[in-house]
Amino acid sequence: MSERTAKYNSEEIAGIRRSCAAAASILQELVAYAKPGVNPLQIDEIARARIRDAGVEPAFLGYEHFPAVLCTSVNNIVVHGVPNEHPFRDGDLLGLDFGVVLDGWYSDVAVTIPIGRVGTETQRLLDVTREALDFGIAQAKPGNRVGDISAAIQRHVEAASFQVIRELVGHGVGRQLHEPPQIPNFGKPGTGPELTEGMVIAIEPITSLSSPHVRLAADGFSYETTDGSLAAHFEHTIVITSRGSQILTAVDT
Ligand code: MG
């Protein structure tokens, strides 16, 4: 695998677009099942069924030995949570991260949702992190650099007195799940690789209420905040176009 950032042509982007549409559509359906009393393994089972129905393959199953098709990250688990049998409780935060492979093309998309009713501060973390994704995407255009995306995300999150996680980054995506360049959620405008038409990247602000750092949890897959604080994560796969960018994992609601 080359370390060079891939630039995709229109036919290739059409393939990635189909993969992204399938992933986003399945994820949207999974969100509707996440309720108090349901457990993460049940959501993973539904995801497996929808993958079969759609005629696609899971992108995460087996990736670095990950045992599920879906990451379910609850509360202080930041990303890469392994689906288990612990039922969701009212007030939990649930991160769902999902991707598929279609005709060899990868997709990657994530949301964080409240289970039942969450507190005001928790809801604000969700709102700010989702807004940070929008601000990051707004900087994704030809001539800008990766640091413009990173800085926009960091500025919005820190203005709300929350933290961006330093150890986890966005990435290129297409022929592989993770390709260059890395897209950190902190940085300086005008620095880093230049963004050019045809690049496909996953932008994913990953935040917490109070800790900028994570550590690997006991299961060997999931990352948890070092201070136990709640975390949020939103992600879209986008393509850089001649005029700006287009979100490939958007869903009609
Ligand atoms: Mg990703």
PDB file of C-alpha atoms and ligand atoms in Angstrom:
ATOM      1  CA  MET A   1       0.000   0.000   0.000  1.00  0.00           C
ATOM      2  CA  SER A   2       1.455   3.319  -1.090  1.00  0.00           C
ATOM      3  CA  GLU A   3       1.779   6.057   1.505  1.00  0.00           C
ATOM      4  CA  ARG A   4       0.816   8.546  -1.178  1.00  0.00           C
ATOM      5  CA  THR A   5      -2.608  10.149  -0.889  1.00  0.00           C
ATOM      6  CA  ALA A   6      -4.951   8.634  -3.451  1.00  0.00           C
ATOM      7  CA  LYS A   7      -6.748  10.843  -5.906  1.00  0.00           C
ATOM      8  CA  TYR A   8      -9.794   9.184  -7.440  1.00  0.00           C
ATOM      9  CA  ASN A   9     -11.330   9.693 -10.876  1.00  0.00           C
ATOM     10  CA  SER A  10     -15.055  10.150 -11.448  1.00  0.00           C
ATOM     11  CA  GLU A  11     -15.698   6.456 -12.095  1.00  0.00           C
ATOM     12  CA  GLU A  12     -13.887   5.475  -8.910  1.00  0.00           C
ATOM     13  CA  ILE A  13     -15.711   8.166  -6.933  1.00  0.00           C
ATOM     14  CA  ALA A  14     -19.004   6.770  -8.244  1.00  0.00           C
ATOM     15  CA  GLY A  15     -18.017   3.420  -6.715  1.00  0.00           C
ATOM     16  CA  ILE A  16     -17.080   4.988  -3.380  1.00  0.00           C
ATOM     17  CA  ARG A  17     -20.347   6.947  -3.487  1.00  0.00           C
ATOM     18  CA  ARG A  18     -22.368   3.718  -3.785  1.00  0.00           C
ATOM     19  CA  SER A  19     -20.492   2.183  -0.859  1.00  0.00           C
ATOM     20  CA  CYS A  20     -21.062   5.311   1.237  1.00  0.00           C
ATOM     21  CA  ALA A  21     -24.764   5.414   0.382  1.00  0.00           C
ATOM     22  CA  ALA A  22     -25.173   1.807   1.513  1.00  0.00           C
ATOM     23  CA  ALA A  23     -23.319   2.409   4.782  1.00  0.00           C
ATOM     24  CA  ALA A  24     -25.215   5.612   5.588  1.00  0.00           C
ATOM     25  CA  SER A  25     -28.567   4.027   4.861  1.00  0.00           C
ATOM     26  CA  ILE A  26     -27.865   1.028   7.108  1.00  0.00           C
ATOM     27  CA  LEU A  27     -26.509   3.238   9.896  1.00  0.00           C
ATOM     28  CA  GLN A  28     -29.624   5.378   9.786  1.00  0.00           C
ATOM     29  CA  GLU A  29     -31.732   2.274  10.300  1.00  0.00           C
ATOM     30  CA  LEU A  30     -29.567   1.051  13.189  1.00  0.00           C
ATOM     31  CA  VAL A  31     -30.017   4.362  15.023  1.00  0.00           C
ATOM     32  CA  ALA A  32     -33.753   3.702  15.208  1.00  0.00           C
ATOM     33  CA  TYR A  33     -33.158   0.428  17.104  1.00  0.00           C
ATOM     34  CA  ALA A  34     -30.967   1.939  19.808  1.00  0.00           C
ATOM     35  CA  LYS A  35     -33.334   2.257  22.774  1.00  0.00           C
ATOM     36  CA  PRO A  36     -33.126   1.588  26.529  1.00  0.00           C
ATOM     37  CA  GLY A  37     -33.188  -2.194  27.152  1.00  0.00           C
ATOM     38  CA  VAL A  38     -31.722  -3.110  23.770  1.00  0.00           C
ATOM     39  CA  ASN A  39     -28.101  -4.279  23.815  1.00  0.00           C
ATOM     40  CA  PRO A  40     -25.216  -3.520  21.416  1.00  0.00           C
ATOM     41  CA  LEU A  41     -24.946  -7.139  20.197  1.00  0.00           C
ATOM     42  CA  GLN A  42     -28.559  -6.959  19.016  1.00  0.00           C
ATOM     43  CA  ILE A  43     -27.728  -3.854  16.986  1.00  0.00           C
ATOM     44  CA  ASP A  44     -24.700  -5.643  15.515  1.00  0.00           C
ATOM     45  CA  GLU A  45     -26.964  -8.573  14.542  1.00  0.00           C
ATOM     46  CA  ILE A  46     -29.306  -6.201  12.717  1.00  0.00           C
ATOM     47  CA  ALA A  47     -26.320  -4.624  10.975  1.00  0.00           C
ATOM     48  CA  ARG A  48     -25.163  -8.092   9.822  1.00  0.00           C
ATOM     49  CA  ALA A  49     -28.616  -8.825   8.416  1.00  0.00           C
ATOM     50  CA  ARG A  50     -28.776  -5.508   6.552  1.00  0.00           C
ATOM     51  CA  ILE A  51     -25.282  -6.091   5.145  1.00  0.00           C
ATOM     52  CA  ARG A  52     -26.501  -9.409   3.742  1.00  0.00           C
ATOM     53  CA  ASP A  53     -29.707  -7.824   2.373  1.00  0.00           C
ATOM     54  CA  ALA A  54     -27.720  -5.063   0.657  1.00  0.00           C
ATOM     55  CA  GLY A  55     -25.231  -7.478  -0.918  1.00  0.00           C
ATOM     56  CA  VAL A  56     -22.250  -5.643   0.581  1.00  0.00           C
ATOM     57  CA  GLU A  57     -19.437  -6.731   2.895  1.00  0.00           C
ATOM     58  CA  PRO A  58     -18.571  -5.399   6.352  1.00  0.00           C
ATOM     59  CA  ALA A  59     -15.577  -3.054   6.432  1.00  0.00           C
ATOM     60  CA  PHE A  60     -14.753  -3.456  10.126  1.00  0.00           C
ATOM     61  CA  LEU A  61     -15.207  -7.207  10.777  1.00  0.00           C
ATOM     62  CA  GLY A  62     -11.745  -8.741  11.065  1.00  0.00           C
ATOM     63  CA  TYR A  63      -9.987  -5.377  10.655  1.00  0.00           C
ATOM     64  CA  GLU A  64      -7.077  -5.728  13.078  1.00  0.00           C
ATOM     65  CA  HIS A  65      -9.096  -8.702  14.454  1.00  0.00           C
ATOM     66  CA  PHE A  66     -12.169  -6.570  15.311  1.00  0.00           C
ATOM     67  CA  PRO A  67     -14.936  -9.116  16.081  1.00  0.00           C
ATOM     68  CA  ALA A  68     -18.048  -7.181  14.929  1.00  0.00           C
ATOM     69  CA  VAL A  69     -19.417  -5.334  11.890  1.00  0.00           C
ATOM     70  CA  LEU A  70     -20.223  -2.252  13.971  1.00  0.00           C
ATOM     71  CA  CYS A  71     -18.446  -0.267  16.681  1.00  0.00           C
ATOM     72  CA  THR A  72     -20.702   0.531  19.650  1.00  0.00           C
ATOM     73  CA  SER A  73     -19.014   2.976  22.020  1.00  0.00           C
ATOM     74  CA  VAL A  74     -20.987   3.743  25.177  1.00  0.00           C
ATOM     75  CA  ASN A  75     -20.408   6.797  27.423  1.00  0.00           C
ATOM     76  CA  ASN A  76     -16.688   7.103  28.287  1.00  0.00           C
ATOM     77  CA  ILE A  77     -15.763   4.645  25.511  1.00  0.00           C
ATOM     78  CA  VAL A  78     -14.560   6.942  22.758  1.00  0.00           C
ATOM     79  CA  VAL A  79     -14.313   4.700  19.683  1.00  0.00           C
ATOM     80  CA  HIS A  80     -13.909   1.035  18.659  1.00  0.00           C
ATOM     81  CA  GLY A  81     -16.317  -0.252  21.312  1.00  0.00           C
ATOM     82  CA  VAL A  82     -17.006  -3.980  20.884  1.00  0.00           C
ATOM     83  CA  PRO A  83     -20.721  -4.865  20.895  1.00  0.00           C
ATOM     84  CA  ASN A  84     -21.650  -6.705  24.113  1.00  0.00           C
ATOM     85  CA  GLU A  85     -24.747  -7.859  25.998  1.00  0.00           C
ATOM     86  CA  HIS A  86     -25.047  -4.906  28.390  1.00  0.00           C
ATOM     87  CA  PRO A  87     -28.438  -3.269  27.711  1.00  0.00           C
ATOM     88  CA  PHE A  88     -28.488   0.460  26.971  1.00  0.00           C
ATOM     89  CA  ARG A  89     -29.827   2.543  29.845  1.00  0.00           C
ATOM     90  CA  ASP A  90     -31.757   5.777  29.757  1.00  0.00           C
ATOM     91  CA  GLY A  91     -29.233   8.626  29.646  1.00  0.00           C
ATOM     92  CA  ASP A  92     -26.434   6.660  27.917  1.00  0.00           C
ATOM     93  CA  LEU A  93     -24.450   8.125  25.032  1.00  0.00           C
ATOM     94  CA  LEU A  94     -23.970   5.697  22.158  1.00  0.00           C
ATOM     95  CA  GLY A  95     -21.440   6.095  19.379  1.00  0.00           C
ATOM     96  CA  LEU A  96     -22.184   3.987  16.286  1.00  0.00           C
ATOM     97  CA  ASP A  97     -19.366   3.711  13.738  1.00  0.00           C
ATOM     98  CA  PHE A  98     -19.985   1.706  10.574  1.00  0.00           C
ATOM     99  CA  GLY A  99     -18.584   1.014   7.125  1.00  0.00           C
ATOM    100  CA  VAL A 100     -19.016  -1.400   4.240  1.00  0.00           C
ATOM    101  CA  VAL A 101     -17.155  -2.617   1.194  1.00  0.00           C
ATOM    102  CA  LEU A 102     -18.947  -2.563  -2.163  1.00  0.00           C
ATOM    103  CA  ASP A 103     -17.133  -3.645  -5.344  1.00  0.00           C
ATOM    104  CA  GLY A 104     -13.897  -3.121  -3.429  1.00  0.00           C
ATOM    105  CA  TRP A 105     -14.746   0.427  -2.312  1.00  0.00           C
ATOM    106  CA  TYR A 106     -14.731   1.310   1.383  1.00  0.00           C
ATOM    107  CA  SER A 107     -16.958   3.723   3.319  1.00  0.00           C
ATOM    108  CA  ASP A 108     -16.817   5.055   6.885  1.00  0.00           C
ATOM    109  CA  VAL A 109     -19.486   6.970   8.820  1.00  0.00           C
ATOM    110  CA  ALA A 110     -20.323   7.556  12.485  1.00  0.00           C
ATOM    111  CA  VAL A 111     -22.863   9.249  14.726  1.00  0.00           C
ATOM    112  CA  THR A 112     -23.308   9.593  18.464  1.00  0.00           C
ATOM    113  CA  ILE A 113     -26.857   9.460  19.773  1.00  0.00           C
ATOM    114  CA  PRO A 114     -28.565   9.905  23.122  1.00  0.00           C
ATOM    115  CA  ILE A 115     -30.339   6.856  24.555  1.00  0.00           C
ATOM    116  CA  GLY A 116     -33.565   8.151  26.015  1.00  0.00           C
ATOM    117  CA  ARG A 117     -33.021  11.443  27.808  1.00  0.00           C
ATOM    118  CA  VAL A 118     -29.532  12.827  28.424  1.00  0.00           C
ATOM    119  CA  GLY A 119     -28.465  15.850  30.464  1.00  0.00           C
ATOM    120  CA  THR A 120     -28.039  19.373  29.091  1.00  0.00           C
ATOM    121  CA  GLU A 121     -24.242  19.251  29.109  1.00  0.00           C
ATOM    122  CA  THR A 122     -24.233  15.870  27.357  1.00  0.00           C
ATOM    123  CA  GLN A 123     -26.590  17.164  24.671  1.00  0.00           C
ATOM    124  CA  ARG A 124     -24.355  20.202  24.231  1.00  0.00           C
ATOM    125  CA  LEU A 125     -21.330  17.922  23.684  1.00  0.00           C
ATOM    126  CA  LEU A 126     -23.301  16.146  20.937  1.00  0.00           C
ATOM    127  CA  ASP A 127     -24.407  19.398  19.307  1.00  0.00           C
ATOM    128  CA  VAL A 128     -20.947  20.979  19.413  1.00  0.00           C
ATOM    129  CA  THR A 129     -19.242  17.872  18.016  1.00  0.00           C
ATOM    130  CA  ARG A 130     -21.723  17.600  15.144  1.00  0.00           C
ATOM    131  CA  GLU A 131     -21.274  21.321  14.411  1.00  0.00           C
ATOM    132  CA  ALA A 132     -17.491  20.846  14.503  1.00  0.00           C
ATOM    133  CA  LEU A 133     -17.850  18.238  11.749  1.00  0.00           C
ATOM    134  CA  ASP A 134     -19.755  20.807   9.653  1.00  0.00           C
ATOM    135  CA  PHE A 135     -17.084  23.454  10.265  1.00  0.00           C
ATOM    136  CA  GLY A 136     -14.372  20.972   9.312  1.00  0.00           C
ATOM    137  CA  ILE A 137     -16.185  19.991   6.117  1.00  0.00           C
ATOM    138  CA  ALA A 138     -16.589  23.677   5.204  1.00  0.00           C
ATOM    139  CA  GLN A 139     -12.774  23.946   5.114  1.00  0.00           C
ATOM    140  CA  ALA A 140     -12.432  20.904   2.831  1.00  0.00           C
ATOM    141  CA  LYS A 141     -11.826  22.470  -0.571  1.00  0.00           C
ATOM    142  CA  PRO A 142      -9.068  22.607  -3.184  1.00  0.00           C
ATOM    143  CA  GLY A 143      -6.183  24.840  -2.176  1.00  0.00           C
ATOM    144  CA  ASN A 144      -6.846  24.489   1.538  1.00  0.00           C
ATOM    145  CA  ARG A 145      -4.724  22.211   3.681  1.00  0.00           C
ATOM    146  CA  VAL A 146      -5.540  19.485   6.175  1.00  0.00           C
ATOM    147  CA  GLY A 147      -4.632  21.904   8.984  1.00  0.00           C
ATOM    148  CA  ASP A 148      -7.510  24.172   7.958  1.00  0.00           C
ATOM    149  CA  ILE A 149      -9.949  21.331   8.666  1.00  0.00           C
ATOM    150  CA  SER A 150      -8.174  20.424  11.919  1.00  0.00           C
ATOM    151  CA  ALA A 151      -8.066  23.998  13.198  1.00  0.00           C
ATOM    152  CA  ALA A 152     -11.745  24.643  12.438  1.00  0.00           C
ATOM    153  CA  ILE A 153     -12.753  21.553  14.417  1.00  0.00           C
ATOM    154  CA  GLN A 154     -10.477  22.371  17.350  1.00  0.00           C
ATOM    155  CA  ARG A 155     -11.571  26.012  17.498  1.00  0.00           C
ATOM    156  CA  HIS A 156     -15.274  25.164  17.692  1.00  0.00           C
ATOM    157  CA  VAL A 157     -14.873  22.391  20.266  1.00  0.00           C
ATOM    158  CA  GLU A 158     -12.553  24.349  22.542  1.00  0.00           C
ATOM    159  CA  ALA A 159     -14.698  27.501  22.298  1.00  0.00           C
ATOM    160  CA  ALA A 160     -17.389  25.390  23.989  1.00  0.00           C
ATOM    161  CA  SER A 161     -14.858  24.338  26.685  1.00  0.00           C
ATOM    162  CA  PHE A 162     -14.772  20.734  25.496  1.00  0.00           C
ATOM    163  CA  GLN A 163     -11.690  18.779  24.373  1.00  0.00           C
ATOM    164  CA  VAL A 164     -10.620  17.190  21.090  1.00  0.00           C
ATOM    165  CA  ILE A 165      -8.961  13.803  21.472  1.00  0.00           C
ATOM    166  CA  ARG A 166      -5.345  13.973  20.330  1.00  0.00           C
ATOM    167  CA  GLU A 167      -4.606  10.306  19.614  1.00  0.00           C
ATOM    168  CA  LEU A 168      -7.427   9.591  17.124  1.00  0.00           C
ATOM    169  CA  VAL A 169      -7.640  11.075  13.632  1.00  0.00           C
ATOM    170  CA  GLY A 170      -9.649  11.126  10.411  1.00  0.00           C
ATOM    171  CA  HIS A 171      -8.136   9.635   7.270  1.00  0.00           C
ATOM    172  CA  GLY A 172      -8.267   9.055   3.559  1.00  0.00           C
ATOM    173  CA  VAL A 173     -10.641   6.257   2.486  1.00  0.00           C
ATOM    174  CA  GLY A 174     -11.427   4.457  -0.786  1.00  0.00           C
ATOM    175  CA  ARG A 175      -9.477   1.381  -1.835  1.00  0.00           C
ATOM    176  CA  GLN A 176      -8.658   0.847   1.832  1.00  0.00           C
ATOM    177  CA  LEU A 177     -10.464   1.737   5.057  1.00  0.00           C
ATOM    178  CA  HIS A 178      -7.552   3.875   6.228  1.00  0.00           C
ATOM    179  CA  GLU A 179      -5.397   5.724   3.709  1.00  0.00           C
ATOM    180  CA  PRO A 180      -3.226   8.834   3.891  1.00  0.00           C
ATOM    181  CA  PRO A 181      -3.547  11.611   4.803  1.00  0.00           C
ATOM    182  CA  GLN A 182      -4.289  11.629   8.522  1.00  0.00           C
ATOM    183  CA  ILE A 183      -6.842  14.316   9.474  1.00  0.00           C
ATOM    184  CA  PRO A 184      -6.174  15.345  13.094  1.00  0.00           C
ATOM    185  CA  ASN A 185      -8.826  17.208  15.067  1.00  0.00           C
ATOM    186  CA  PHE A 186      -6.351  19.849  16.181  1.00  0.00           C
ATOM    187  CA  GLY A 187      -3.796  21.887  14.280  1.00  0.00           C
ATOM    188  CA  LYS A 188      -2.848  25.122  12.586  1.00  0.00           C
ATOM    189  CA  PRO A 189      -4.482  26.664   9.512  1.00  0.00           C
ATOM    190  CA  GLY A 190      -2.371  26.561   6.358  1.00  0.00           C
ATOM    191  CA  THR A 191      -0.333  23.541   7.460  1.00  0.00           C
ATOM    192  CA  GLY A 192      -0.296  19.891   6.401  1.00  0.00           C
ATOM    193  CA  PRO A 193      -1.039  18.207   3.066  1.00  0.00           C
ATOM    194  CA  GLU A 194      -2.833  20.222   0.412  1.00  0.00           C
ATOM    195  CA  LEU A 195      -6.406  19.224  -0.440  1.00  0.00           C
ATOM    196  CA  THR A 196      -7.002  18.569  -4.130  1.00  0.00           C
ATOM    197  CA  GLU A 197      -9.945  17.570  -6.292  1.00  0.00           C
ATOM    198  CA  GLY A 198     -10.598  13.816  -6.217  1.00  0.00           C
ATOM    199  CA  MET A 199      -9.326  13.194  -2.690  1.00  0.00           C
ATOM    200  CA  VAL A 200     -11.744  11.180  -0.548  1.00  0.00           C
ATOM    201  CA  ILE A 201     -11.409  11.666   3.208  1.00  0.00           C
ATOM    202  CA  ALA A 202     -13.238  10.717   6.380  1.00  0.00           C
ATOM    203  CA  ILE A 203     -13.471  13.720   8.703  1.00  0.00           C
ATOM    204  CA  GLU A 204     -14.286  12.671  12.267  1.00  0.00           C
ATOM    205  CA  PRO A 205     -14.214  15.026  15.241  1.00  0.00           C
ATOM    206  CA  ILE A 206     -13.733  12.926  18.379  1.00  0.00           C
ATOM    207  CA  THR A 207     -14.311  14.863  21.593  1.00  0.00           C
ATOM    208  CA  SER A 208     -14.864  14.576  25.301  1.00  0.00           C
ATOM    209  CA  LEU A 209     -16.259  16.674  28.124  1.00  0.00           C
ATOM    210  CA  SER A 210     -12.876  17.117  29.799  1.00  0.00           C
ATOM    211  CA  SER A 211     -10.003  14.845  28.706  1.00  0.00           C
ATOM    212  CA  PRO A 212      -7.961  15.368  25.515  1.00  0.00           C
ATOM    213  CA  HIS A 213      -6.487  11.878  25.827  1.00  0.00           C
ATOM    214  CA  VAL A 214      -7.544   8.246  25.563  1.00  0.00           C
ATOM    215  CA  ARG A 215      -6.097   4.911  26.593  1.00  0.00           C
ATOM    216  CA  LEU A 216      -6.744   1.412  25.299  1.00  0.00           C
ATOM    217  CA  ALA A 217      -9.414  -0.287  27.423  1.00  0.00           C
ATOM    218  CA  ALA A 218      -9.134  -3.756  28.942  1.00  0.00           C
ATOM    219  CA  ASP A 219     -10.819  -5.461  25.964  1.00  0.00           C
ATOM    220  CA  GLY A 220      -7.853  -4.529  23.757  1.00  0.00           C
ATOM    221  CA  PHE A 221     -10.038  -2.829  21.126  1.00  0.00           C
ATOM    222  CA  SER A 222     -11.910   0.100  22.594  1.00  0.00           C
ATOM    223  CA  TYR A 223     -10.455   3.439  23.647  1.00  0.00           C
ATOM    224  CA  GLU A 224     -11.686   5.158  26.801  1.00  0.00           C
ATOM    225  CA  THR A 225     -11.161   8.717  28.046  1.00  0.00           C
ATOM    226  CA  THR A 226      -8.333   8.866  30.593  1.00  0.00           C
ATOM    227  CA  ASP A 227     -10.559  10.679  33.116  1.00  0.00           C
ATOM    228  CA  GLY A 228     -13.750   8.668  32.511  1.00  0.00           C
ATOM    229  CA  SER A 229     -15.574  11.629  30.966  1.00  0.00           C
ATOM    230  CA  LEU A 230     -18.201  11.211  28.249  1.00  0.00           C
ATOM    231  CA  ALA A 231     -17.095  11.218  24.617  1.00  0.00           C
ATOM    232  CA  ALA A 232     -18.707  11.992  21.250  1.00  0.00           C
ATOM    233  CA  HIS A 233     -17.830  11.168  17.639  1.00  0.00           C
ATOM    234  CA  PHE A 234     -19.370  12.182  14.319  1.00  0.00           C
ATOM    235  CA  GLU A 235     -17.951  11.194  10.937  1.00  0.00           C
ATOM    236  CA  HIS A 236     -18.655  11.682   7.251  1.00  0.00           C
ATOM    237  CA  THR A 237     -16.806  10.428   4.206  1.00  0.00           C
ATOM    238  CA  ILE A 238     -16.504  13.326   1.742  1.00  0.00           C
ATOM    239  CA  VAL A 239     -14.967  13.947  -1.685  1.00  0.00           C
ATOM    240  CA  ILE A 240     -13.065  17.099  -2.585  1.00  0.00           C
ATOM    241  CA  THR A 241     -14.648  18.589  -5.724  1.00  0.00           C
ATOM    242  CA  SER A 242     -13.600  21.443  -8.008  1.00  0.00           C
ATOM    243  CA  ARG A 243     -15.711  23.893  -6.016  1.00  0.00           C
ATOM    244  CA  GLY A 244     -15.496  22.528  -2.485  1.00  0.00           C
ATOM    245  CA  SER A 245     -16.606  19.147  -1.234  1.00  0.00           C
ATOM    246  CA  GLN A 246     -19.541  16.801  -1.204  1.00  0.00           C
ATOM    247  CA  ILE A 247     -20.675  14.567   1.648  1.00  0.00           C
ATOM    248  CA  LEU A 248     -20.955  10.953   0.433  1.00  0.00           C
ATOM    249  CA  THR A 249     -22.434   9.473   3.637  1.00  0.00           C
ATOM    250  CA  ALA A 250     -25.365  11.869   4.006  1.00  0.00           C
ATOM    251  CA  VAL A 251     -28.826  10.330   4.318  1.00  0.00           C
ATOM    252  CA  ASP A 252     -32.191  11.733   3.398  1.00  0.00           C
ATOM    253  CA  THR A 253     -34.278  12.245   6.496  1.00  0.00           C
TER     254      THR A 253
HETATM  255 MG    MG B   1     -13.011   6.677  10.330  1.00  0.00          MG
END
